[in-house]
Amino acid sequence: MTENLLEVTGLEKHFPITRGIIFRRKIGAVRAVDGIDLAVQPGETLGLVGESGCGKTTTGRLVTRLIEPTAGRVVFDGRDITHVSAGRMRPMRREIQMIFQDPYSSLNPRHTVGAIVGAPFRVQNIKTPQGRKKAVQELLELVGLSPEHYNRYPHEFSGGQRQRIGIARALALRPKMVVADEPVSALDVSIQAQVVNLLDDLQKELGLTYLVIAHDLSVVRHISDRVAVMYLGKIVEVAPRDDLYSRPLHPYTLALLSAVPVPDPARRDAAQRERILLVGDVPSPIDPPSGCRFRTRCWKAQENRRWRRRHLTRSRPDTGSPATSRSPRRSAPVAARSRPGKPRRRSARRTTDRCRAARPCDPAALRRSWTLMPPVGGTGVQDRRDDRP
């Protein structure tokens, strides 16, 4: 079996939320990436898809060690780079590079194309046989630009040409792996096809390994070998490309695939009928849902199971054992006492005993009892007095 080039285990990144001016204290954390596992083999293209804000870009920056992870482990080419210092990480950056999302802000407008593409040679102190300028011109030809663009500035290029400049800069040191963060999201359709074909040709020519981050499932299907679906800081499904597009398992993957536009007019009406519309907003990463992160928007979630699970994990105030709903007469007082801010209801036994002490011969008082009703809307337990004889 081929050894993985990149292995990610339990990777987390929590951005702290602080309060105060002089004495700042942590009051919470944004769980951008909350425990993911990935593995990429040499020469493979792994696509990472998901909606905006799910943590895809943060994952790419963690893999390339542009930001420090909170927890987890990142192993690249057999070396643990999770907490490597900046000085020790600098030689390793020759082997892993990143193509940034925005071609407009990732290029310095004060530098020429020659200075931008030649920056990796200068930072790593690498000397080429024919000089730095010749090496930069060869890289420009490799990505489909003219060597005459060496002395031009970024504002003189279109969006697709700027993205090609960013690709040339990432390929300057001949890395083993490239993390492409939304490489075609800011480009029109015709330029997207050119950039995607360029990445495919460079992979075949140079033997590159890609981690492609995107939200366009059509682009990911064209370029990827395997696809990982991410939602709210978690990876919910990983599968080979053909298996995921033909037989998706997770409900969130089904919803994503149903949103892909259908170019065939004959199939467009059928696709509209199969469209899955998710209800509700994405939960906050500050306080994500327990269990499956997608359960608050999933149409397959079952309310009764969630209610039972919530009651089974709750402890009784008197014994400390998990509360159950097998005995209605005993569960009603426990559920009533556990609700904060509510006046405590008297139990059925206490009510009956008090009625017997006050009016021991009153048949109507003896017939009065408390009965546990099932939860309405999954909000809790309700009590109702049954006065029927």
Short mmCIF file of C-alpha atoms in Angstrom, two decimals:
data_model
loop_
_atom_site.label_atom_id
_atom_site.label_comp_id
_atom_site.label_asym_id
_atom_site.label_seq_id
_atom_site.Cartn_x
_atom_site.Cartn_y
_atom_site.Cartn_z
CA MET A 1 0.00 0.00 0.00
CA THR A 2 1.30 3.47 -0.91
CA GLU A 3 2.30 5.65 2.01
CA ASN A 4 0.24 8.80 2.41
CA LEU A 5 1.90 12.08 1.57
CA LEU A 6 -0.36 14.00 3.97
CA GLU A 7 -2.07 12.68 7.09
CA VAL A 8 -4.31 14.81 9.28
CA THR A 9 -5.65 13.38 12.54
CA GLY A 10 -8.06 15.14 14.91
CA LEU A 11 -7.17 18.59 13.58
CA GLU A 12 -8.81 21.48 15.44
CA LYS A 13 -8.69 25.26 15.26
CA HIS A 14 -10.65 27.30 17.80
CA PHE A 15 -10.47 31.08 17.57
CA PRO A 16 -10.96 32.53 21.07
CA ILE A 17 -13.63 35.13 21.87
CA THR A 18 -12.44 37.60 24.49
CA ARG A 19 -14.05 40.40 26.47
CA GLY A 20 -12.56 43.36 28.28
CA ILE A 21 -10.09 46.13 27.47
CA ILE A 22 -7.36 46.02 30.09
CA PHE A 23 -7.97 42.58 31.58
CA ARG A 24 -9.12 40.45 28.67
CA ARG A 25 -10.70 37.11 29.44
CA LYS A 26 -11.86 34.31 27.22
CA ILE A 27 -15.62 33.84 27.15
CA GLY A 28 -15.90 31.37 24.27
CA ALA A 29 -14.39 30.09 21.04
CA VAL A 30 -15.32 29.85 17.38
CA ARG A 31 -14.90 26.20 16.40
CA ALA A 32 -13.81 26.77 12.81
CA VAL A 33 -12.30 23.29 12.48
CA ASP A 34 -13.39 20.80 15.10
CA GLY A 35 -11.64 17.46 14.73
CA ILE A 36 -11.13 16.30 11.12
CA ASP A 37 -9.21 13.37 9.65
CA LEU A 38 -7.74 13.40 6.13
CA ALA A 39 -5.26 11.36 4.12
CA VAL A 40 -3.85 12.23 0.68
CA GLN A 41 -1.66 9.89 -1.35
CA PRO A 42 1.11 11.03 -3.74
CA GLY A 43 -0.23 12.08 -7.14
CA GLU A 44 -3.83 12.20 -5.88
CA THR A 45 -6.31 15.07 -6.00
CA LEU A 46 -8.58 15.39 -2.99
CA GLY A 47 -11.49 17.80 -3.30
CA LEU A 48 -12.81 19.50 -0.17
CA VAL A 49 -16.32 20.89 -0.66
CA GLY A 50 -18.89 22.60 1.54
CA GLU A 51 -20.84 25.81 1.88
CA SER A 52 -19.26 29.11 2.84
CA GLY A 53 -18.10 29.32 6.44
CA CYS A 54 -17.73 25.58 7.05
CA GLY A 55 -13.95 25.78 7.63
CA LYS A 56 -12.46 24.79 4.26
CA THR A 57 -10.00 27.69 3.99
CA THR A 58 -8.98 27.32 7.63
CA THR A 59 -8.23 23.66 6.95
CA GLY A 60 -5.99 24.59 4.03
CA ARG A 61 -4.11 27.14 6.10
CA LEU A 62 -3.67 24.62 8.91
CA VAL A 63 -2.27 22.01 6.52
CA THR A 64 0.27 24.47 5.13
CA ARG A 65 1.03 25.73 8.66
CA LEU A 66 0.11 29.32 7.89
CA ILE A 67 -1.81 29.31 11.19
CA GLU A 68 -1.14 27.36 14.38
CA PRO A 69 -3.56 24.49 15.12
CA THR A 70 -5.29 24.24 18.47
CA ALA A 71 -5.11 20.45 18.62
CA GLY A 72 -4.54 17.48 16.37
CA ARG A 73 -1.67 16.21 14.27
CA VAL A 74 -0.40 17.05 10.76
CA VAL A 75 2.13 14.67 9.18
CA PHE A 76 3.61 15.62 5.79
CA ASP A 77 5.89 13.18 3.98
CA GLY A 78 6.52 11.25 7.19
CA ARG A 79 7.40 14.35 9.26
CA ASP A 80 5.23 15.80 12.01
CA ILE A 81 4.82 19.52 11.26
CA THR A 82 2.03 20.24 13.74
CA HIS A 83 4.01 22.56 16.02
CA VAL A 84 7.18 23.13 14.02
CA SER A 85 8.69 26.59 14.47
CA ALA A 86 8.82 29.11 11.62
CA GLY A 87 12.56 28.65 11.20
CA ARG A 88 12.32 24.87 10.86
CA MET A 89 9.23 25.15 8.67
CA ARG A 90 10.91 27.38 6.07
CA PRO A 91 12.86 24.58 4.30
CA MET A 92 9.71 22.42 4.27
CA ARG A 93 7.76 25.09 2.41
CA ARG A 94 9.64 24.11 -0.72
CA GLU A 95 7.54 20.93 -0.76
CA ILE A 96 4.08 22.31 0.08
CA GLN A 97 2.67 25.50 -1.41
CA MET A 98 -0.69 27.23 -1.56
CA ILE A 99 -2.71 28.95 -4.29
CA PHE A 100 -4.80 31.63 -2.60
CA GLN A 101 -8.45 32.32 -3.27
CA ASP A 102 -8.44 35.95 -4.39
CA PRO A 103 -6.08 36.70 -7.31
CA TYR A 104 -6.57 40.43 -6.72
CA SER A 105 -5.40 40.61 -3.10
CA SER A 106 -2.80 37.81 -3.14
CA LEU A 107 -0.45 39.75 -5.44
CA ASN A 108 1.48 42.81 -4.27
CA PRO A 109 0.47 45.73 -6.55
CA ARG A 110 3.84 47.45 -5.98
CA HIS A 111 5.89 44.53 -7.32
CA THR A 112 6.35 43.39 -10.88
CA VAL A 113 5.48 39.90 -12.03
CA GLY A 114 9.17 39.02 -12.10
CA ALA A 115 9.56 40.00 -8.44
CA ILE A 116 6.38 38.16 -7.40
CA VAL A 117 7.18 34.87 -9.13
CA GLY A 118 10.85 35.11 -8.20
CA ALA A 119 10.16 35.71 -4.49
CA PRO A 120 10.38 31.97 -3.56
CA PHE A 121 13.90 31.79 -5.05
CA ARG A 122 14.95 34.84 -3.05
CA VAL A 123 13.39 33.72 0.24
CA GLN A 124 14.77 30.18 0.02
CA ASN A 125 18.12 31.44 -1.32
CA ILE A 126 18.03 29.12 -4.34
CA LYS A 127 20.28 29.77 -7.33
CA THR A 128 19.26 28.52 -10.76
CA PRO A 129 21.76 27.49 -13.47
CA GLN A 130 20.64 30.12 -15.98
CA GLY A 131 19.70 32.87 -13.54
CA ARG A 132 16.56 33.86 -11.71
CA LYS A 133 15.05 35.84 -14.57
CA LYS A 134 15.28 32.92 -16.96
CA ALA A 135 13.66 30.60 -14.41
CA VAL A 136 10.77 33.05 -13.91
CA GLN A 137 10.22 33.38 -17.66
CA GLU A 138 10.09 29.60 -18.00
CA LEU A 139 7.46 29.45 -15.24
CA LEU A 140 5.39 32.09 -17.02
CA GLU A 141 5.50 30.03 -20.21
CA LEU A 142 4.55 26.93 -18.22
CA VAL A 143 1.30 28.54 -17.03
CA GLY A 144 0.42 30.02 -20.42
CA LEU A 145 1.79 33.57 -20.08
CA SER A 146 4.35 35.34 -22.21
CA PRO A 147 7.95 35.93 -21.01
CA GLU A 148 7.43 39.58 -21.95
CA HIS A 149 5.13 39.93 -18.91
CA TYR A 150 8.17 39.82 -16.63
CA ASN A 151 8.28 43.61 -16.06
CA ARG A 152 4.53 44.25 -15.86
CA TYR A 153 2.46 44.94 -12.76
CA PRO A 154 -0.58 42.97 -11.53
CA HIS A 155 -3.09 45.70 -12.42
CA GLU A 156 -2.23 45.21 -16.09
CA PHE A 157 -3.63 41.67 -16.14
CA SER A 158 -7.09 40.16 -16.14
CA GLY A 159 -8.45 37.94 -13.38
CA GLY A 160 -7.51 34.71 -15.12
CA GLN A 161 -4.00 35.95 -15.85
CA ARG A 162 -3.53 36.97 -12.23
CA GLN A 163 -4.55 33.51 -11.10
CA ARG A 164 -1.98 32.07 -13.50
CA ILE A 165 0.65 34.29 -11.88
CA GLY A 166 -0.32 32.90 -8.49
CA ILE A 167 -0.04 29.35 -9.86
CA ALA A 168 3.41 30.12 -11.29
CA ARG A 169 4.55 31.42 -7.90
CA ALA A 170 3.30 28.26 -6.18
CA LEU A 171 5.13 26.04 -8.69
CA ALA A 172 8.43 27.95 -8.55
CA LEU A 173 10.14 25.53 -6.16
CA ARG A 174 8.65 22.37 -7.71
CA PRO A 175 6.64 21.34 -4.61
CA LYS A 176 5.26 17.89 -3.94
CA MET A 177 1.85 19.17 -2.88
CA VAL A 178 -0.23 22.23 -3.71
CA VAL A 179 -3.23 23.41 -1.67
CA ALA A 180 -5.54 25.27 -4.07
CA ASP A 181 -8.02 27.43 -2.17
CA GLU A 182 -10.94 28.27 -4.48
CA PRO A 183 -8.65 28.60 -7.54
CA VAL A 184 -11.50 29.45 -9.95
CA SER A 185 -14.20 31.02 -7.76
CA ALA A 186 -13.42 34.61 -8.80
CA LEU A 187 -13.23 33.84 -12.54
CA ASP A 188 -15.83 33.59 -15.26
CA VAL A 189 -16.80 30.25 -16.80
CA SER A 190 -14.47 30.33 -19.79
CA ILE A 191 -11.45 31.27 -17.66
CA GLN A 192 -12.43 28.62 -15.10
CA ALA A 193 -12.12 25.91 -17.73
CA GLN A 194 -8.67 27.20 -18.74
CA VAL A 195 -7.35 27.24 -15.17
CA VAL A 196 -8.79 23.80 -14.34
CA ASN A 197 -7.25 22.28 -17.49
CA LEU A 198 -3.95 23.98 -16.62
CA LEU A 199 -3.94 22.42 -13.15
CA ASP A 200 -4.71 19.02 -14.66
CA ASP A 201 -1.89 19.32 -17.23
CA LEU A 202 0.61 20.45 -14.57
CA GLN A 203 -0.28 17.49 -12.39
CA LYS A 204 0.41 15.06 -15.22
CA GLU A 205 3.64 16.83 -16.19
CA LEU A 206 5.12 17.45 -12.74
CA GLY A 207 3.46 14.68 -10.68
CA LEU A 208 1.80 17.10 -8.26
CA THR A 209 -0.55 16.27 -5.41
CA TYR A 210 -3.55 18.57 -4.97
CA LEU A 211 -5.87 19.49 -2.14
CA VAL A 212 -8.54 21.48 -4.00
CA ILE A 213 -10.88 23.56 -1.85
CA ALA A 214 -14.04 24.60 -3.66
CA HIS A 215 -17.80 24.93 -3.38
CA ASP A 216 -18.47 24.30 -7.08
CA LEU A 217 -19.23 20.58 -7.30
CA SER A 218 -18.92 20.56 -11.09
CA VAL A 219 -15.31 21.75 -10.92
CA VAL A 220 -14.50 19.29 -8.14
CA ARG A 221 -15.97 16.41 -10.12
CA HIS A 222 -13.79 17.28 -13.11
CA ILE A 223 -10.48 17.51 -11.27
CA SER A 224 -10.71 15.31 -8.13
CA ASP A 225 -10.05 11.63 -7.47
CA ARG A 226 -11.72 11.63 -4.05
CA VAL A 227 -14.11 14.13 -2.48
CA ALA A 228 -14.54 15.11 1.20
CA VAL A 229 -17.74 16.93 2.23
CA MET A 230 -17.39 19.39 5.12
CA TYR A 231 -20.12 20.96 7.24
CA LEU A 232 -19.69 23.25 10.26
CA GLY A 233 -16.10 22.27 11.00
CA LYS A 234 -16.65 18.53 10.53
CA ILE A 235 -16.12 16.18 7.60
CA VAL A 236 -19.38 14.30 7.14
CA GLU A 237 -18.49 12.09 4.16
CA VAL A 238 -15.39 11.02 2.20
CA ALA A 239 -15.68 8.83 -0.89
CA PRO A 240 -14.23 8.30 -4.36
CA ARG A 241 -15.55 10.75 -6.89
CA ASP A 242 -17.80 8.40 -8.86
CA ASP A 243 -19.25 6.78 -5.74
CA LEU A 244 -20.06 10.08 -4.07
CA TYR A 245 -21.78 11.57 -7.12
CA SER A 246 -23.72 8.41 -7.96
CA ARG A 247 -24.52 7.06 -4.46
CA PRO A 248 -24.26 9.79 -1.81
CA LEU A 249 -24.95 8.60 1.72
CA HIS A 250 -25.12 11.65 3.97
CA PRO A 251 -28.25 13.87 3.71
CA TYR A 252 -26.10 17.01 3.45
CA THR A 253 -24.31 15.52 0.43
CA LEU A 254 -27.70 14.85 -1.15
CA ALA A 255 -28.70 18.47 -0.61
CA LEU A 256 -25.45 19.75 -2.14
CA LEU A 257 -25.76 17.56 -5.23
CA SER A 258 -29.38 18.58 -5.73
CA ALA A 259 -28.27 22.23 -5.94
CA VAL A 260 -25.96 21.62 -8.93
CA PRO A 261 -27.46 23.26 -12.06
CA VAL A 262 -28.51 20.87 -14.83
CA PRO A 263 -27.40 22.07 -18.30
CA ASP A 264 -29.76 19.74 -20.19
CA PRO A 265 -33.15 21.46 -20.73
CA ALA A 266 -34.88 18.09 -21.09
CA ARG A 267 -33.83 17.10 -17.56
CA ARG A 268 -34.23 20.53 -15.96
CA ASP A 269 -37.85 20.07 -14.89
CA ALA A 270 -37.11 16.72 -13.26
CA ALA A 271 -34.13 18.22 -11.47
CA GLN A 272 -36.28 21.04 -10.11
CA ARG A 273 -38.71 18.51 -8.65
CA GLU A 274 -35.82 16.69 -6.97
CA ARG A 275 -34.35 19.87 -5.47
CA ILE A 276 -33.82 19.60 -1.71
CA LEU A 277 -34.41 22.89 0.08
CA LEU A 278 -32.83 23.05 3.51
CA VAL A 279 -34.90 24.77 6.19
CA GLY A 280 -33.28 27.07 8.73
CA ASP A 281 -29.91 28.71 9.05
CA VAL A 282 -26.53 27.16 9.68
CA PRO A 283 -25.92 26.87 13.44
CA SER A 284 -23.29 29.08 14.97
CA PRO A 285 -19.80 27.54 15.24
CA ILE A 286 -19.57 29.13 18.69
CA ASP A 287 -22.18 26.69 20.04
CA PRO A 288 -22.57 23.83 17.51
CA PRO A 289 -25.25 21.17 17.97
CA SER A 290 -24.40 17.98 19.79
CA GLY A 291 -24.15 14.74 17.89
CA CYS A 292 -24.47 15.16 14.13
CA ARG A 293 -23.87 18.79 13.20
CA PHE A 294 -26.48 18.61 10.44
CA ARG A 295 -29.36 17.34 12.58
CA THR A 296 -30.91 20.80 13.06
CA ARG A 297 -31.53 21.09 9.29
CA CYS A 298 -31.86 17.42 8.39
CA TRP A 299 -35.24 16.21 7.15
CA LYS A 300 -34.44 12.70 8.42
CA ALA A 301 -33.91 13.71 12.04
CA GLN A 302 -36.37 12.11 14.47
CA GLU A 303 -37.75 14.21 17.30
CA ASN A 304 -38.70 11.28 19.55
CA ARG A 305 -35.19 9.86 19.53
CA ARG A 306 -33.66 13.20 20.36
CA TRP A 307 -36.17 13.67 23.21
CA ARG A 308 -35.49 10.21 24.64
CA ARG A 309 -31.78 10.69 24.40
CA ARG A 310 -32.04 14.00 26.22
CA HIS A 311 -34.08 12.47 29.01
CA LEU A 312 -31.94 9.36 29.30
CA THR A 313 -28.78 11.41 29.81
CA ARG A 314 -30.36 13.62 32.46
CA SER A 315 -29.73 12.68 36.09
CA ARG A 316 -32.37 12.32 38.76
CA PRO A 317 -32.04 14.91 41.54
CA ASP A 318 -32.62 12.32 44.28
CA THR A 319 -30.55 9.29 43.20
CA GLY A 320 -28.19 10.63 40.52
CA SER A 321 -29.16 7.80 38.14
CA PRO A 322 -30.31 8.48 34.55
CA ALA A 323 -33.95 9.48 34.39
CA THR A 324 -36.26 7.32 32.34
CA SER A 325 -39.85 7.64 31.16
CA ARG A 326 -41.03 4.13 32.00
CA SER A 327 -43.12 5.15 35.02
CA PRO A 328 -45.32 8.21 34.36
CA ARG A 329 -46.18 8.73 38.03
CA ARG A 330 -42.51 8.91 39.05
CA SER A 331 -41.22 10.79 36.00
CA ALA A 332 -43.65 13.70 36.25
CA PRO A 333 -42.31 15.21 39.50
CA VAL A 334 -38.68 14.84 38.34
CA ALA A 335 -39.39 16.57 35.03
CA ALA A 336 -41.30 19.34 36.78
CA ARG A 337 -38.50 20.02 39.28
CA SER A 338 -35.83 20.19 36.55
CA ARG A 339 -37.35 23.19 34.76
CA PRO A 340 -35.70 26.41 35.94
CA GLY A 341 -37.88 29.44 36.53
CA LYS A 342 -41.08 27.39 36.79
CA PRO A 343 -43.13 26.92 39.99
CA ARG A 344 -42.72 23.39 41.24
CA ARG A 345 -45.80 21.21 40.92
CA ARG A 346 -46.77 18.88 43.69
CA SER A 347 -46.45 15.19 43.05
CA ALA A 348 -49.46 12.91 42.67
CA ARG A 349 -48.85 11.11 45.96
CA ARG A 350 -48.52 14.34 47.96
CA THR A 351 -51.69 15.77 46.43
CA THR A 352 -53.67 12.63 47.22
CA ASP A 353 -52.36 12.41 50.78
CA ARG A 354 -53.17 16.06 51.48
CA CYS A 355 -56.66 15.61 50.09
CA ARG A 356 -57.18 12.57 52.29
CA ALA A 357 -56.02 14.50 55.35
CA ALA A 358 -58.32 17.45 54.61
CA ARG A 359 -61.35 15.59 53.28
CA PRO A 360 -60.87 11.86 53.85
CA CYS A 361 -64.40 11.08 52.74
CA ASP A 362 -64.47 13.19 49.56
CA PRO A 363 -64.68 10.76 46.58
CA ALA A 364 -64.00 13.53 44.04
CA ALA A 365 -60.66 14.34 45.66
CA LEU A 366 -59.66 10.71 45.67
CA ARG A 367 -60.39 10.40 41.95
CA ARG A 368 -58.13 13.38 41.16
CA SER A 369 -54.67 12.31 39.84
CA TRP A 370 -51.75 13.50 37.77
CA THR A 371 -51.06 11.88 34.43
CA LEU A 372 -47.89 12.29 32.32
CA MET A 373 -48.59 13.31 28.76
CA PRO A 374 -46.12 12.85 25.86
CA PRO A 375 -44.03 15.91 24.92
CA VAL A 376 -45.54 18.38 22.46
CA GLY A 377 -43.07 19.61 19.86
CA GLY A 378 -40.15 18.06 21.70
CA THR A 379 -40.09 20.90 24.29
CA GLY A 380 -40.39 18.85 27.46
CA VAL A 381 -42.97 17.16 29.71
CA GLN A 382 -46.46 18.50 30.30
CA ASP A 383 -48.82 17.60 33.15
CA ARG A 384 -52.61 17.57 32.78
CA ARG A 385 -55.26 16.98 35.44
CA ASP A 386 -57.77 14.30 34.52
CA ASP A 387 -61.09 14.84 36.31
CA ARG A 388 -63.00 12.18 34.41
CA PRO A 389 -64.60 9.51 36.64
#
